[in-house]
Tab-separated table of C-alpha atoms in Angstrom:
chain	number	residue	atom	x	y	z
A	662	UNK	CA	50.388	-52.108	-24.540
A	663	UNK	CA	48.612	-54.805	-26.580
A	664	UNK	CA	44.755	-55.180	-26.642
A	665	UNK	CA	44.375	-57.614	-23.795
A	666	UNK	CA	45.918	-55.327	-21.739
A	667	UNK	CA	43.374	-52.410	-22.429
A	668	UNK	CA	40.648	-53.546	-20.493
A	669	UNK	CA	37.435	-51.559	-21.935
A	670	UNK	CA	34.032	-52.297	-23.241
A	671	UNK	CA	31.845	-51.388	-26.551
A	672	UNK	CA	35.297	-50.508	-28.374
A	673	UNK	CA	35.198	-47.859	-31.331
A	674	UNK	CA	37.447	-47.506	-34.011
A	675	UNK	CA	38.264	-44.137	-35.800
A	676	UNK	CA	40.765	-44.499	-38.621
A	677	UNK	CA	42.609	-40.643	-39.469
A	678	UNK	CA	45.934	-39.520	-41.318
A	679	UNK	CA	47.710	-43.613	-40.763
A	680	UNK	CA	46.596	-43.751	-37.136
A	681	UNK	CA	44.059	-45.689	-35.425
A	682	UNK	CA	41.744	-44.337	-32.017
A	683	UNK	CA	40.192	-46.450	-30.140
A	684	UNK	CA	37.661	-45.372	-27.402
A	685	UNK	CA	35.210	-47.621	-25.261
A	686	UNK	CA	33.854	-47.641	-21.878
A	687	UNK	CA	36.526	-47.703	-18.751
A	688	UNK	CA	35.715	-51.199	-17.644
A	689	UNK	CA	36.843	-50.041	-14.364
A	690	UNK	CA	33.863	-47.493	-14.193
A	691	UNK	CA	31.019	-49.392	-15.941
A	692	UNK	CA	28.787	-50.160	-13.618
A	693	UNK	CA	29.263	-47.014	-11.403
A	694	UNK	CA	30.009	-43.631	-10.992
A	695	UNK	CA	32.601	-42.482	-14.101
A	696	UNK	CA	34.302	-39.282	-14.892
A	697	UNK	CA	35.049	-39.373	-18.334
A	698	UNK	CA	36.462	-41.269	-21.739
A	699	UNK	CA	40.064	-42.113	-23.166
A	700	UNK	CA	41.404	-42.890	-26.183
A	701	UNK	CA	44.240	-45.318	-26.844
A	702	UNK	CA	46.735	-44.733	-30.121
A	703	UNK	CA	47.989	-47.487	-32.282
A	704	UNK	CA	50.000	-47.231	-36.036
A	705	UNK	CA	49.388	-51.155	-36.184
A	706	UNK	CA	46.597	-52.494	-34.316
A	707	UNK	CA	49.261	-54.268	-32.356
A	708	UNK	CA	50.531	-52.041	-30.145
A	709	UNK	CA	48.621	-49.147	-28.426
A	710	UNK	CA	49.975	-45.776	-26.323
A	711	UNK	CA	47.625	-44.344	-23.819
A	712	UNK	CA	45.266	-44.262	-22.328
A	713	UNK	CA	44.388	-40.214	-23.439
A	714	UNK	CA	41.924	-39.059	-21.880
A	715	UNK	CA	39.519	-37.566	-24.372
A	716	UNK	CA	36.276	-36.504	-21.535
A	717	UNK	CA	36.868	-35.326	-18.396
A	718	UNK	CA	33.415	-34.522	-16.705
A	719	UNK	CA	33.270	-31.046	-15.209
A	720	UNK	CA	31.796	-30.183	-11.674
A	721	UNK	CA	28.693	-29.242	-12.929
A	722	UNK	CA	28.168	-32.125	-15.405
A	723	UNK	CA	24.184	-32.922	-15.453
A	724	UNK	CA	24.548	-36.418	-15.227
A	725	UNK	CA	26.008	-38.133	-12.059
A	726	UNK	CA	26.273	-42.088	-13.205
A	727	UNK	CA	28.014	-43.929	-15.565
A	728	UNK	CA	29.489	-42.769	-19.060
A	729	UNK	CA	29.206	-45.634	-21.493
A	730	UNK	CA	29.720	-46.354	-25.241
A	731	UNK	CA	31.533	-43.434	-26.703
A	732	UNK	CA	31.755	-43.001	-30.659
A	733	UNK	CA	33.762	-40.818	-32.696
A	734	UNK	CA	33.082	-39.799	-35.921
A	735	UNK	CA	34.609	-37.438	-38.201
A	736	UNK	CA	31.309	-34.935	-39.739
A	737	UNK	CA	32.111	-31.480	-41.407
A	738	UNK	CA	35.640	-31.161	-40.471
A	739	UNK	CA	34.937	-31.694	-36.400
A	740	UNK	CA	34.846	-34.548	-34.290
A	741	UNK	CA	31.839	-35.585	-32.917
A	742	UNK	CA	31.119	-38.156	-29.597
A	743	UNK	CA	28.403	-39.626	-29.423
A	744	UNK	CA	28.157	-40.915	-25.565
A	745	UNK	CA	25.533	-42.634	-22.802
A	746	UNK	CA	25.191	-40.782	-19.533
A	747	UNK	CA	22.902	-42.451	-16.668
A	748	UNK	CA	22.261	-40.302	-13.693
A	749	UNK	CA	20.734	-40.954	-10.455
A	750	UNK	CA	17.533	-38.582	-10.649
A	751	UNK	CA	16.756	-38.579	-14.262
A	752	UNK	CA	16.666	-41.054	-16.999
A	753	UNK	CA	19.533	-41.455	-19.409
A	754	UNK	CA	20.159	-41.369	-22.633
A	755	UNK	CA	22.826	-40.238	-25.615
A	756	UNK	CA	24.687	-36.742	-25.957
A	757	UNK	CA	26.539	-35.204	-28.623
A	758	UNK	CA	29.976	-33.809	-27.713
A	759	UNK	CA	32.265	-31.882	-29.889
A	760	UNK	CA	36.182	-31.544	-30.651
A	761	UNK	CA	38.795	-30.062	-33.184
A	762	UNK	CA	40.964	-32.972	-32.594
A	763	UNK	CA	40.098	-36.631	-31.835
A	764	UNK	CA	42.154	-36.677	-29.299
A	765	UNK	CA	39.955	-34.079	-27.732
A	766	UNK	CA	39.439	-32.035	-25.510
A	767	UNK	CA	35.645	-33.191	-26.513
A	768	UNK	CA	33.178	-30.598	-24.315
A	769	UNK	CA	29.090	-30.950	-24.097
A	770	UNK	CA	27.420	-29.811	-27.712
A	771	UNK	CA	24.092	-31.421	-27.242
A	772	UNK	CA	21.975	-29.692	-24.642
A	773	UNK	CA	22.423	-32.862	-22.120
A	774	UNK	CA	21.275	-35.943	-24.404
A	775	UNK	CA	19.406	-36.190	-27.434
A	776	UNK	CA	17.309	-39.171	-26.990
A	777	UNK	CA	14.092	-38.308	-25.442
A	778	UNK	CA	14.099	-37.437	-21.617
A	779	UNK	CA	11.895	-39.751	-20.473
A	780	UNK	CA	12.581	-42.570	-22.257
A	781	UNK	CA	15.697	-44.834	-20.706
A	782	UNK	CA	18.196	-44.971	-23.929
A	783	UNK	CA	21.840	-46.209	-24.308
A	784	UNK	CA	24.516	-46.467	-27.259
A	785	UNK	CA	23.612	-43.818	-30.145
A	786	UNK	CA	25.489	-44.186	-33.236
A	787	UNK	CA	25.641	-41.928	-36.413
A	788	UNK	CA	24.219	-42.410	-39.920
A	789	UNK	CA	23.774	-40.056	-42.474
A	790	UNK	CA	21.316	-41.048	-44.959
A	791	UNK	CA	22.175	-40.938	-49.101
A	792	UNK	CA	20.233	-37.769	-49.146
A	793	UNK	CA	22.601	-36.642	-46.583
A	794	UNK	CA	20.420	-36.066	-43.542
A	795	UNK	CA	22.048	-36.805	-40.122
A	796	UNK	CA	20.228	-39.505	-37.765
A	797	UNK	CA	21.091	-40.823	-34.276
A	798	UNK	CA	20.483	-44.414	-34.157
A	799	UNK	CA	19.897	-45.610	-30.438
A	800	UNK	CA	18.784	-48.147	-27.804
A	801	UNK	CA	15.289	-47.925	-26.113
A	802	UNK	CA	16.434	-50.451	-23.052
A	803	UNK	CA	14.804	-53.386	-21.716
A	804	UNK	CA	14.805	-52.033	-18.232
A	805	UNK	CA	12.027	-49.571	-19.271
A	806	UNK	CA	10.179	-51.629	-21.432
A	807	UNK	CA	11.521	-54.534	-21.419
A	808	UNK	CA	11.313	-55.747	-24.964
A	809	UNK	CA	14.183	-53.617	-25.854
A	810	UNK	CA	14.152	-52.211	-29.327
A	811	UNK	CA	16.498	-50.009	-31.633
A	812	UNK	CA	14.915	-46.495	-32.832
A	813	UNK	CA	16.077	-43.636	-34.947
A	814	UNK	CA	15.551	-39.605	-34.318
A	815	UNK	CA	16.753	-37.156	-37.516
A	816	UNK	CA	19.026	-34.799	-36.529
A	817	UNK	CA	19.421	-31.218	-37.765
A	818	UNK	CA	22.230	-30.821	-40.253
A	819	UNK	CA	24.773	-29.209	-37.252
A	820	UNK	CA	23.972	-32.257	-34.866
A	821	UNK	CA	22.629	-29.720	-32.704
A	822	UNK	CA	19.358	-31.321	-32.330
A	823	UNK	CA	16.467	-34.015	-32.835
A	824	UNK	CA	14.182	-31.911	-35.202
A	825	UNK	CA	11.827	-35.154	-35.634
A	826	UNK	CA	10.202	-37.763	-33.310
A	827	UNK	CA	11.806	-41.163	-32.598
A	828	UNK	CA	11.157	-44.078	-35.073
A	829	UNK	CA	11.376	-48.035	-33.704
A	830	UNK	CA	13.066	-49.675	-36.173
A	831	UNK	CA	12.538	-53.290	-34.528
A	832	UNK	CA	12.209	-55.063	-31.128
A	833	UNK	CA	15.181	-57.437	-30.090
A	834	UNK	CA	12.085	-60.275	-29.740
A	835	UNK	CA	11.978	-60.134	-33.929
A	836	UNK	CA	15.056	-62.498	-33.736
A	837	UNK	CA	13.130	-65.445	-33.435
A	838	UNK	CA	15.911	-67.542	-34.817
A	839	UNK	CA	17.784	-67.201	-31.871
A	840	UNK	CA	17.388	-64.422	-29.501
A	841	UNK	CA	16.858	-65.238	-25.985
A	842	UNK	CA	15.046	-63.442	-22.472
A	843	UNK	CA	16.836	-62.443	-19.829
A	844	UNK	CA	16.105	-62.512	-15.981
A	845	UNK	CA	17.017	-59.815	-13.447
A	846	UNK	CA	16.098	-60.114	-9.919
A	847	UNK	CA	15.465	-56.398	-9.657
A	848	UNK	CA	13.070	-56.630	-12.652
A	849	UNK	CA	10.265	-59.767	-12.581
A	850	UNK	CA	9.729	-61.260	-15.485
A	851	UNK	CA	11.429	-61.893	-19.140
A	852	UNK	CA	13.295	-59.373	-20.713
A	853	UNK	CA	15.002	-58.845	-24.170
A	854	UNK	CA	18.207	-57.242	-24.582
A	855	UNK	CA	19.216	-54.413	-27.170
A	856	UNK	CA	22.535	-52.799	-27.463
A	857	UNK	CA	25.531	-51.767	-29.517
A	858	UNK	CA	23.865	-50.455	-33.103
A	859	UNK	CA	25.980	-49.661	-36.036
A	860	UNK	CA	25.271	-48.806	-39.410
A	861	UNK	CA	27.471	-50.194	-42.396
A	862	UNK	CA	26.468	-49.761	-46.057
A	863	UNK	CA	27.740	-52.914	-48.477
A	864	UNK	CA	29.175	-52.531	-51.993
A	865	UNK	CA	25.871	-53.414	-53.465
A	866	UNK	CA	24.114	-50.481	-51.061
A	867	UNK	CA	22.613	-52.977	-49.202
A	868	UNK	CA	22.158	-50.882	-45.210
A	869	UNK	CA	23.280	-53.705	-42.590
A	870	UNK	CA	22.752	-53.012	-38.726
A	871	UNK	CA	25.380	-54.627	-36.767
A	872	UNK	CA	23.709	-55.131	-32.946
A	873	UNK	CA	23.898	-57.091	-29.913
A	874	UNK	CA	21.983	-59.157	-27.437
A	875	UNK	CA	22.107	-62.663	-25.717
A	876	UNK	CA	21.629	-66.199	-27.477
A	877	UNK	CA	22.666	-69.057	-26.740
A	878	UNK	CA	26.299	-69.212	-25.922
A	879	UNK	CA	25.830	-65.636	-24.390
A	880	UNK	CA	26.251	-61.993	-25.829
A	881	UNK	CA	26.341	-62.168	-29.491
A	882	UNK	CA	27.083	-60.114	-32.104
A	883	UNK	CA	23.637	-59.991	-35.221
A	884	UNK	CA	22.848	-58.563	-38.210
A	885	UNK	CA	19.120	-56.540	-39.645
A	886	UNK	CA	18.920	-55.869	-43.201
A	887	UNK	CA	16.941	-52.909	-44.239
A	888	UNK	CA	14.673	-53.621	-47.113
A	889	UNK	CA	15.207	-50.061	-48.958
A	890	UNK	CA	18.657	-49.400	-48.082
A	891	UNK	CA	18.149	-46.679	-46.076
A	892	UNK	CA	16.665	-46.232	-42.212
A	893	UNK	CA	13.299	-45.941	-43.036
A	894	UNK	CA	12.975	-49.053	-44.308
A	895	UNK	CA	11.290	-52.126	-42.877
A	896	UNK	CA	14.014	-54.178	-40.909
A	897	UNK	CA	14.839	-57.899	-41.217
A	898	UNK	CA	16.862	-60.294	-39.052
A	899	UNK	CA	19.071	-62.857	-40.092
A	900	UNK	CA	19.115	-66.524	-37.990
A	901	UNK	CA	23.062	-66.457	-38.459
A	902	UNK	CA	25.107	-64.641	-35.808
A	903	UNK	CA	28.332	-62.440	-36.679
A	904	UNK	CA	29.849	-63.615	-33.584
A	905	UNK	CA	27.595	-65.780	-31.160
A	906	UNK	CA	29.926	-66.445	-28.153
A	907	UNK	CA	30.554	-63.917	-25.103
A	908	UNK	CA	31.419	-60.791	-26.883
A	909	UNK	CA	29.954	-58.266	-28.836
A	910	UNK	CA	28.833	-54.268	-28.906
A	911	UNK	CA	30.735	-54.243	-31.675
A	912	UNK	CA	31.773	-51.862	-34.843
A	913	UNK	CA	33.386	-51.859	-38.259
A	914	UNK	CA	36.384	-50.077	-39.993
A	915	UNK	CA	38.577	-49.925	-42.873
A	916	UNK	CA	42.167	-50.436	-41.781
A	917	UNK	CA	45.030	-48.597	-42.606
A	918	UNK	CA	45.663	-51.367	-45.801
A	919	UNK	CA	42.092	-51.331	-47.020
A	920	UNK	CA	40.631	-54.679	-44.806
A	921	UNK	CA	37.689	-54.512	-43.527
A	922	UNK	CA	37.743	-55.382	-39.885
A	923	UNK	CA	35.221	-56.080	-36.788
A	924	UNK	CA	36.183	-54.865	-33.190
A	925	UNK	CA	34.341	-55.684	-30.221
A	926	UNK	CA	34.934	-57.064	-26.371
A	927	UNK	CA	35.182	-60.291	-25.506
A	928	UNK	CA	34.670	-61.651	-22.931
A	929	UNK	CA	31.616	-59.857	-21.928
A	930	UNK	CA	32.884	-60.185	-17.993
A	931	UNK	CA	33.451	-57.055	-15.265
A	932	UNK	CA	37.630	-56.318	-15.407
A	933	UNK	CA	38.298	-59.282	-17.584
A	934	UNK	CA	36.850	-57.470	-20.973
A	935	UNK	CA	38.992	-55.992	-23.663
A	936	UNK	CA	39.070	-55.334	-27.278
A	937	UNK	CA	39.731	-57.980	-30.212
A	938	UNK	CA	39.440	-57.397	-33.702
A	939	UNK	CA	38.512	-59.655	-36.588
A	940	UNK	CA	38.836	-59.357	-40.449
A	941	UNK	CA	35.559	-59.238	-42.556
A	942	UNK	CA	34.961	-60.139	-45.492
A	943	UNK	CA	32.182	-59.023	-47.319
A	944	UNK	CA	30.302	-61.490	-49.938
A	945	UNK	CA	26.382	-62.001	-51.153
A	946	UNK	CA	25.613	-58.914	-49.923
A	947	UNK	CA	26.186	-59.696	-46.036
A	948	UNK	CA	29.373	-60.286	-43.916
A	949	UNK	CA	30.886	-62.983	-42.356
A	950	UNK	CA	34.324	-63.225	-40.105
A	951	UNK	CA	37.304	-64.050	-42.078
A	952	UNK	CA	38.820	-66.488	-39.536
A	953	UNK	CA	37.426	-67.546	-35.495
A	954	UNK	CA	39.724	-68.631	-33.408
């Protein structure tokens, strides 16, 4: 199948042995009960096989709701998921799972999600630091405090665990130059959005965040700069969008032939969504999108 057939959101990337997996949320699912994750299987980027599923939850599966936003990435010779579960009793939040292959089976590592349990969270990502210690990077949402923010927890050196307590690395209000609220008539008031985090590390050593909220022409695709290269340092925004119309949640990988390359869904719209994918370049330090159709 081609990408516009593959109708899933927040797609991920993992590039092993000439083959590219993609994972994301089932579209299908998203805003409901889900019972699991795929994976679809591509040599060119063109053409895909699957959907594999990757996650299938069993009976006694602690969360109930929806399974969003799972990542794979390759960390001491496993495969590691990081994945949202919301359930109907208790708040959600970001779990660790674990396979030999990454085309799974992947089965709960994590005891139930890492993020703290009272806190609402969404969308953790890996980074490992230059010093080599593990961190989850997640999504405080707007729906518990409604300035959404991005925070960081360390992680012990299996993945096992948070062995610190969470760090806010910014609010999604900071991006002044062109954030804007959002409205929800379950919710009064303004509200500012937070999702999709990802870590990527320039040439020069310069730590960019790639994440996503709303602007102007609708879910958007930004960029933070850390000021020491590392997550502890003191986050910046930049005014100029990666991608600033109807699509983001995005990520970055190396393909097959050494490009650099953005993936994320567009448009951001129930059962029409689906994955694209866009060549970066890298330049001053920063990225921009080769070409925009």
């Amino acid at each position: 199948m081609k990408n516009t057939e593959i109708n899933i959101r927040d797609p991920f990337v993992l590039v092993e042995d000439g083959t590219y997996y993609m994972y994301g949320t089932r579209a299908a699912t998203c805003w409901g009960a889900a019972d699991g994750f795929d994976c679809y299987v591509s040599k060119d980027m063109e053409d895909w096989d699957g959907p594999f599923e990757v996650f299938h939850k069993p009976e006694d599966f602690w969360a109930d709701r929806n399974c969003w936003a799972p990542e794979v990435h390759k960390y001491q010779g496993f495969y590691y998921m990081f994945a949202t579960f919301k359930d109907s009793s208790v708040h959600g939040g970001t779990a660790i799972l674990k396979s030999e292959s990454p085309l799974g089976p992947f089965v709960m590592y994590s005891d139930c999600q890492i993020t703290p349990k009272d806190w609402e969270c969404i969308d953790g990502t890996f980074y490992v630091s230059p010093d080599g210690t593990p961190y989850m990077v997640f999504v405080h949402e707007w729906v518990q405090i409604s300035d959404g923010s991005i925070c960081a927890v360390e992680l012990s050196r299996d993945l096992k665990e948070a062995v610190s307590e969470p760090v806010t690395l910014f609010h999604a209000s900071e991006a002044v130059g062109w954030v804007q609220t959002i409205t929800n008539k379950n919710r009064p008031g303004l509200h500012y959005v937070t999702d999709g985090p990802y870590l990527y590390r320039t040439g020069g050593g310069r730590l960019i965040m790639l994440w996503s909220s709303f602007g102007k022409e609708g879910y958007t695709e930004a960029l933070a700069y850390s000021d020491n290269g590392d997550i502890t340092g003191k986050w910046t925004q930049d005014d100029r969008l990666l991608f600033l119309k109807d699509g983001g949640h995005g990520m970055i990988f190396e393909s097959i032939s050494g490009e650099l390359y953005l993936t994320l869904h567009t448009p951001n719209e129930h059962l029409k969504e689906h994955p694209v994918f866009y060549r970066l370049i890298e330049e001053e330090d920063t990225l921009r999108v080769a070409e925009l159709s």
